[in-house]
Amino acid sequence: MEVTFRIRRQNPEDPAKKKPYWQEFTLQNVAETDRVLELMHRIKWEQDGTLAFRRSCSHGICGSDAMRINGRNALACKLLVRNVGSKIQLEPILGLPVLKDLIVDMEPFFDHYRSIMPYFVNNSPVPANGRERIQMPEDQVFMNDTGNCILCACCTTSCPSFWANGKYVGPAAIVQAHRFVFDTRDEATAERLDVLADPDGVWRCRTIYNCTPACPRGIEVTKAIGEVKLAVMRGTNKGVIKASDIKVNH
Ligand code: SF4
Ligand code: F3S
Ligand code: FES
C-alpha cells in the first residue's frame, strides 16, 4: 500500500526554516504491519536525511520517540500502520521547546522529574541480612502500576494544565512521586509531599484526564494523581490506597 506522511518541521538554527512548516512524503510498498518508526527511518534513509527525530530501543521501552501522531501523543515504535491509517501526520509533543523537527528540549520535563526526589531514601541502619531492604509482595503492589513509567512525557505533554503553565510539575513527575510515596521502605514521604503541595504541584491537575489515555504503558495516571492528592491532603501515605483498588498487571 501507499502511505503519505505530513510532518511538521522546524529548525530554529536555520533562518530559512525558523518558522514551523509542513512537508509531505509518500512511501510505496508499505505493509499494514509496518511500524510508524520504521517508516520514518525509510523517509530519513531514502528521501531526506535531514529529518530529525529521537529513537533508541524501537520496542516501547526507552520512551524516546514520543510524538503527536494524527493528533494524539504516542510512541512511534508502538503504532502500526493498521492502527493509524494511510495518512499519517506527525508533530512534536506540545509544551516543550522544539530543538529540531520532532525533537524537543526535554530539560524542563526532567527538571520537574528531579524536583520530586525520584530516588529511594532510607537512612535506617542496614538490615541484619546486610544486603537488602526486604519488601513483602502485598506491599510491593502499591507501586505496581506507577513503577512501569518509562518517562516518555506523553502524559505531561498532553495535559492542557501543563500547556497553560509550564511550571506545573506535570503528571509524569507525579507518577514517579507516587512510585516512591507508596514504597513502604522509603523514608522521604514528608519531603516529597511538601514538594507536591506547592501551588505548581498536584493541585494544578484539574482532572482533565488527557494523560491517562496518552500513556503507552497503560498506567492509570489520573488515578495515581488522585492518590497522591489524598496523601498530600492527609499529610501521610497511610491508608490512602486500598488493596481492592489495586490494578493487577499481567
Ligand atoms: Fe510516559 Fe506513562 Fe510515564 Fe507518563 S506515566 S511518562 S505517559 S510512561
Ligand atoms: Fe492534566 Fe491529567 Fe490532571 S491531563 S489536568 S494531569 S488528569
Ligand atoms: Fe524506545 Fe520507542 S524507540 S520507546
Coordinates of C-alpha atoms and ligand atoms in Angstrom, one line a residue:
M1 CA 0.0 0.0 0.0
E2 CA 0.9 3.7 -0.3
V3 CA 1.3 5.8 2.8
T4 CA 1.5 9.6 2.9
F5 CA 3.3 11.4 5.8
R6 CA 2.7 15.0 6.7
I7 CA 5.4 16.1 9.1
R8 CA 5.7 19.4 11.0
R9 CA 9.3 20.6 10.6
Q10 CA 11.3 23.4 12.1
N11 CA 15.0 24.2 12.5
P12 CA 15.4 27.2 14.9
E13 CA 19.1 27.4 13.9
D14 CA 18.4 27.9 10.2
P15 CA 16.9 31.4 9.4
A16 CA 15.1 29.9 6.4
K17 CA 13.4 27.2 8.5
K18 CA 13.0 29.0 11.8
K19 CA 9.2 29.0 11.4
P20 CA 7.4 25.7 11.5
Y21 CA 6.3 24.3 8.2
W22 CA 4.7 21.1 6.9
Q23 CA 6.4 18.7 4.5
E24 CA 4.8 15.7 2.8
F25 CA 6.5 12.4 2.0
T26 CA 5.0 9.4 0.1
L27 CA 6.1 5.8 0.6
Q28 CA 5.3 2.8 -1.6
N29 CA 5.3 -0.9 -0.6
V30 CA 4.2 -0.3 2.9
A31 CA 2.7 -3.2 4.8
E32 CA -0.1 -2.6 7.4
T33 CA 2.1 -4.3 10.0
D34 CA 5.0 -1.8 9.5
R35 CA 5.6 0.4 12.5
V36 CA 5.4 4.2 12.1
L37 CA 9.0 4.4 13.4
E38 CA 10.3 2.0 10.6
L39 CA 8.6 4.2 8.0
M40 CA 10.2 7.3 9.5
H41 CA 13.5 5.6 9.1
R42 CA 12.7 4.9 5.4
I43 CA 11.9 8.6 4.9
K44 CA 15.2 9.5 6.5
W45 CA 17.3 6.9 4.7
E46 CA 15.6 7.0 1.3
Q47 CA 14.3 10.6 0.9
D48 CA 15.5 13.2 3.4
G49 CA 18.4 12.6 5.7
T50 CA 17.9 15.9 7.5
L51 CA 14.6 14.8 9.1
A52 CA 15.3 14.8 12.9
F53 CA 13.7 12.6 15.5
R54 CA 14.7 10.7 18.6
R55 CA 14.5 6.9 19.0
S56 CA 16.6 4.2 20.6
C57 CA 15.1 0.8 21.6
S58 CA 12.3 0.5 18.9
H59 CA 10.4 -1.6 21.4
G60 CA 8.4 0.7 23.6
I61 CA 10.9 0.6 26.5
C62 CA 13.2 3.7 26.3
G63 CA 10.4 6.3 25.8
S64 CA 12.5 8.5 23.5
D65 CA 10.2 8.6 20.4
A66 CA 7.1 10.2 21.9
M67 CA 5.4 12.5 19.3
R68 CA 1.9 13.6 18.2
I69 CA 0.7 11.0 15.7
N70 CA -2.6 12.1 14.0
G71 CA -3.2 14.5 16.8
R72 CA -2.6 12.1 19.7
N73 CA 0.6 11.5 21.8
A74 CA 2.1 8.1 21.2
L75 CA 5.4 6.2 20.7
A76 CA 6.2 5.9 17.0
C77 CA 7.6 2.4 17.6
K78 CA 4.4 1.1 19.2
L79 CA 2.0 2.1 16.5
L80 CA 1.5 0.1 13.3
V81 CA 0.2 1.4 10.0
R82 CA -3.1 -0.5 10.6
N83 CA -3.6 1.5 13.8
V84 CA -3.2 4.9 12.2
G85 CA -4.2 4.5 8.5
S86 CA -2.5 5.5 5.3
K87 CA -2.4 9.3 6.0
I88 CA -0.1 9.9 9.0
Q89 CA 0.5 13.3 10.5
L90 CA 3.5 13.8 12.8
E91 CA 4.2 16.7 15.1
P92 CA 6.5 17.2 18.1
I93 CA 4.9 16.8 21.5
L94 CA 3.4 20.1 22.9
G95 CA 4.5 22.4 25.7
L96 CA 8.3 21.9 25.3
P97 CA 10.6 24.0 23.1
V98 CA 11.4 22.4 19.7
L99 CA 15.1 21.9 19.0
K100 CA 14.6 20.5 15.5
D101 CA 11.7 18.8 13.7
L102 CA 10.3 16.2 16.1
I103 CA 12.9 16.7 18.7
V104 CA 12.0 18.8 21.8
D105 CA 14.1 20.0 24.7
M106 CA 13.3 17.6 27.5
E107 CA 15.2 19.5 30.1
P108 CA 12.2 21.4 31.6
F109 CA 10.4 18.0 31.8
F110 CA 13.4 16.4 33.6
D111 CA 13.7 19.4 36.0
H112 CA 10.2 18.6 37.2
Y113 CA 11.1 15.0 37.5
R114 CA 14.2 15.8 39.6
S115 CA 12.1 18.1 41.8
I116 CA 10.1 15.2 43.3
M117 CA 13.3 13.4 44.5
P118 CA 13.0 10.4 42.2
Y119 CA 15.2 8.1 44.2
F120 CA 14.8 5.7 47.1
V121 CA 15.6 7.3 50.5
N122 CA 16.2 5.2 53.6
N123 CA 18.7 6.3 56.3
S124 CA 17.9 3.5 58.8
P125 CA 20.7 1.1 59.7
V126 CA 21.4 -1.7 57.1
P127 CA 19.2 -4.7 57.9
A128 CA 20.6 -7.8 59.6
N129 CA 21.0 -9.7 56.3
G130 CA 23.4 -6.9 55.3
R131 CA 22.2 -6.9 51.7
E132 CA 18.7 -5.7 51.0
R133 CA 15.7 -4.0 52.5
I134 CA 13.1 -6.7 52.0
Q135 CA 9.6 -5.8 50.9
M136 CA 6.6 -8.1 51.1
P137 CA 4.6 -8.8 47.9
E138 CA 1.5 -7.3 49.5
D139 CA 3.3 -4.0 50.0
Q140 CA 5.0 -4.1 46.6
V141 CA 1.6 -3.9 44.8
F142 CA 1.1 -0.3 45.9
M143 CA 3.7 0.8 43.3
N144 CA 3.0 -1.9 40.8
D145 CA 1.4 0.4 38.2
T146 CA 3.4 3.6 38.6
G147 CA 6.7 1.6 38.6
N148 CA 6.1 0.9 34.9
C149 CA 6.7 4.5 33.9
I150 CA 9.3 5.0 31.2
L151 CA 9.4 8.8 31.4
C152 CA 8.3 9.2 27.8
A153 CA 6.4 12.5 28.6
C154 CA 3.3 11.5 26.6
C155 CA 1.2 12.3 29.6
T156 CA 2.7 15.6 30.6
T157 CA 2.7 17.0 27.1
S158 CA -0.9 16.0 26.5
C159 CA -2.1 17.9 29.6
P160 CA -3.8 21.3 29.0
S161 CA -2.9 22.4 32.5
F162 CA 0.8 21.9 31.6
W163 CA 0.4 23.7 28.2
A164 CA -1.1 26.7 30.1
N165 CA 1.6 26.7 32.8
G166 CA 5.0 25.0 32.2
K167 CA 5.8 25.4 35.9
Y168 CA 3.2 22.7 36.7
V169 CA 5.2 19.7 37.8
G170 CA 3.0 17.5 35.5
P171 CA 1.6 14.0 35.6
A172 CA 4.8 12.2 34.8
A173 CA 6.6 13.6 37.8
I174 CA 3.6 12.9 40.0
V175 CA 3.5 9.3 38.7
Q176 CA 7.2 9.0 39.7
A177 CA 6.5 10.6 43.0
H178 CA 3.7 8.1 43.5
R179 CA 6.1 5.2 43.0
F180 CA 8.2 6.4 45.9
V181 CA 5.5 7.8 48.2
F182 CA 3.8 4.4 48.3
D183 CA 7.0 2.4 48.6
T184 CA 6.8 1.1 52.2
R185 CA 10.6 1.1 52.6
D186 CA 11.1 4.8 51.6
E187 CA 11.6 7.4 54.4
A188 CA 11.2 10.7 52.4
T189 CA 7.4 10.8 52.2
A190 CA 7.1 14.0 54.1
E191 CA 9.6 15.9 51.9
R192 CA 8.0 14.6 48.7
L193 CA 4.5 15.5 49.8
D194 CA 5.8 19.0 50.7
V195 CA 7.2 19.5 47.2
L196 CA 3.9 18.2 45.7
A197 CA 1.8 20.6 47.9
D198 CA 3.4 23.6 46.2
P199 CA 1.0 25.8 44.1
D200 CA 2.6 24.3 41.0
G201 CA 2.4 20.8 42.4
V202 CA -0.5 18.3 42.3
W203 CA -3.3 20.9 42.7
R204 CA -2.6 22.2 39.2
C205 CA -4.1 19.0 38.0
R206 CA -7.7 19.8 37.2
T207 CA -8.6 16.1 36.4
I208 CA -8.8 16.8 32.7
Y209 CA -7.9 13.1 32.1
N210 CA -5.9 13.6 28.8
C211 CA -2.9 12.0 30.5
T212 CA -4.3 8.5 31.1
P213 CA -5.3 7.5 27.5
A214 CA -2.0 9.1 26.4
C215 CA 0.2 6.7 28.4
P216 CA 1.7 4.0 26.2
R217 CA 2.3 1.8 29.3
G218 CA -1.4 1.8 30.3
I219 CA -0.7 3.4 33.7
E220 CA -3.7 4.8 35.4
V221 CA -2.2 8.2 35.6
T222 CA -5.2 10.2 36.8
K223 CA -5.9 7.7 39.5
A224 CA -2.3 7.8 40.7
I225 CA -2.5 11.6 40.8
G226 CA -5.8 11.3 42.8
E227 CA -4.0 9.1 45.3
V228 CA -1.1 11.5 45.7
K229 CA -3.6 14.4 46.2
L230 CA -5.2 12.4 49.0
A231 CA -1.8 11.8 50.6
V232 CA -0.9 15.5 50.3
M233 CA -4.2 16.4 51.9
R234 CA -3.8 14.0 54.8
G235 CA -0.1 14.6 55.2
T236 CA 0.5 10.8 55.1
N237 CA 0.6 7.9 52.6
K238 CA -1.1 5.6 55.2
G239 CA -4.5 4.2 54.3
V240 CA -4.7 6.1 51.0
I241 CA -4.6 3.1 48.7
K242 CA -7.0 0.2 49.5
A243 CA -6.0 -3.3 48.4
S244 CA -9.3 -3.6 46.5
D245 CA -8.3 -0.6 44.3
I246 CA -5.1 -2.1 43.1
K247 CA -4.7 -2.9 39.4
V248 CA -3.2 -6.3 38.7
N249 CA -0.5 -6.1 35.9
H250 CA -0.3 -9.1 33.7
Ligands
SF4_1 FE1 5.0 8.1 29.7 FE2 3.0 6.9 31.1 FE3 5.3 7.6 32.4 FE4 3.6 9.5 31.5 S1 3.1 7.9 33.1 S2 5.8 9.5 31.3 S3 2.8 8.6 29.6 S4 5.1 6.1 30.7
F3S2 FE1 -3.6 17.1 33.3 FE2 -4.1 14.5 33.6 FE3 -4.6 16.2 35.5 S1 -4.5 15.7 31.8 S2 -5.1 18.1 34.5 S3 -2.6 15.8 34.7 S4 -5.8 14.4 35.0
FES3 FE1 12.3 3.3 22.5 FE2 10.1 3.8 21.0 S1 12.2 3.9 20.4 S2 10.2 3.5 23.2

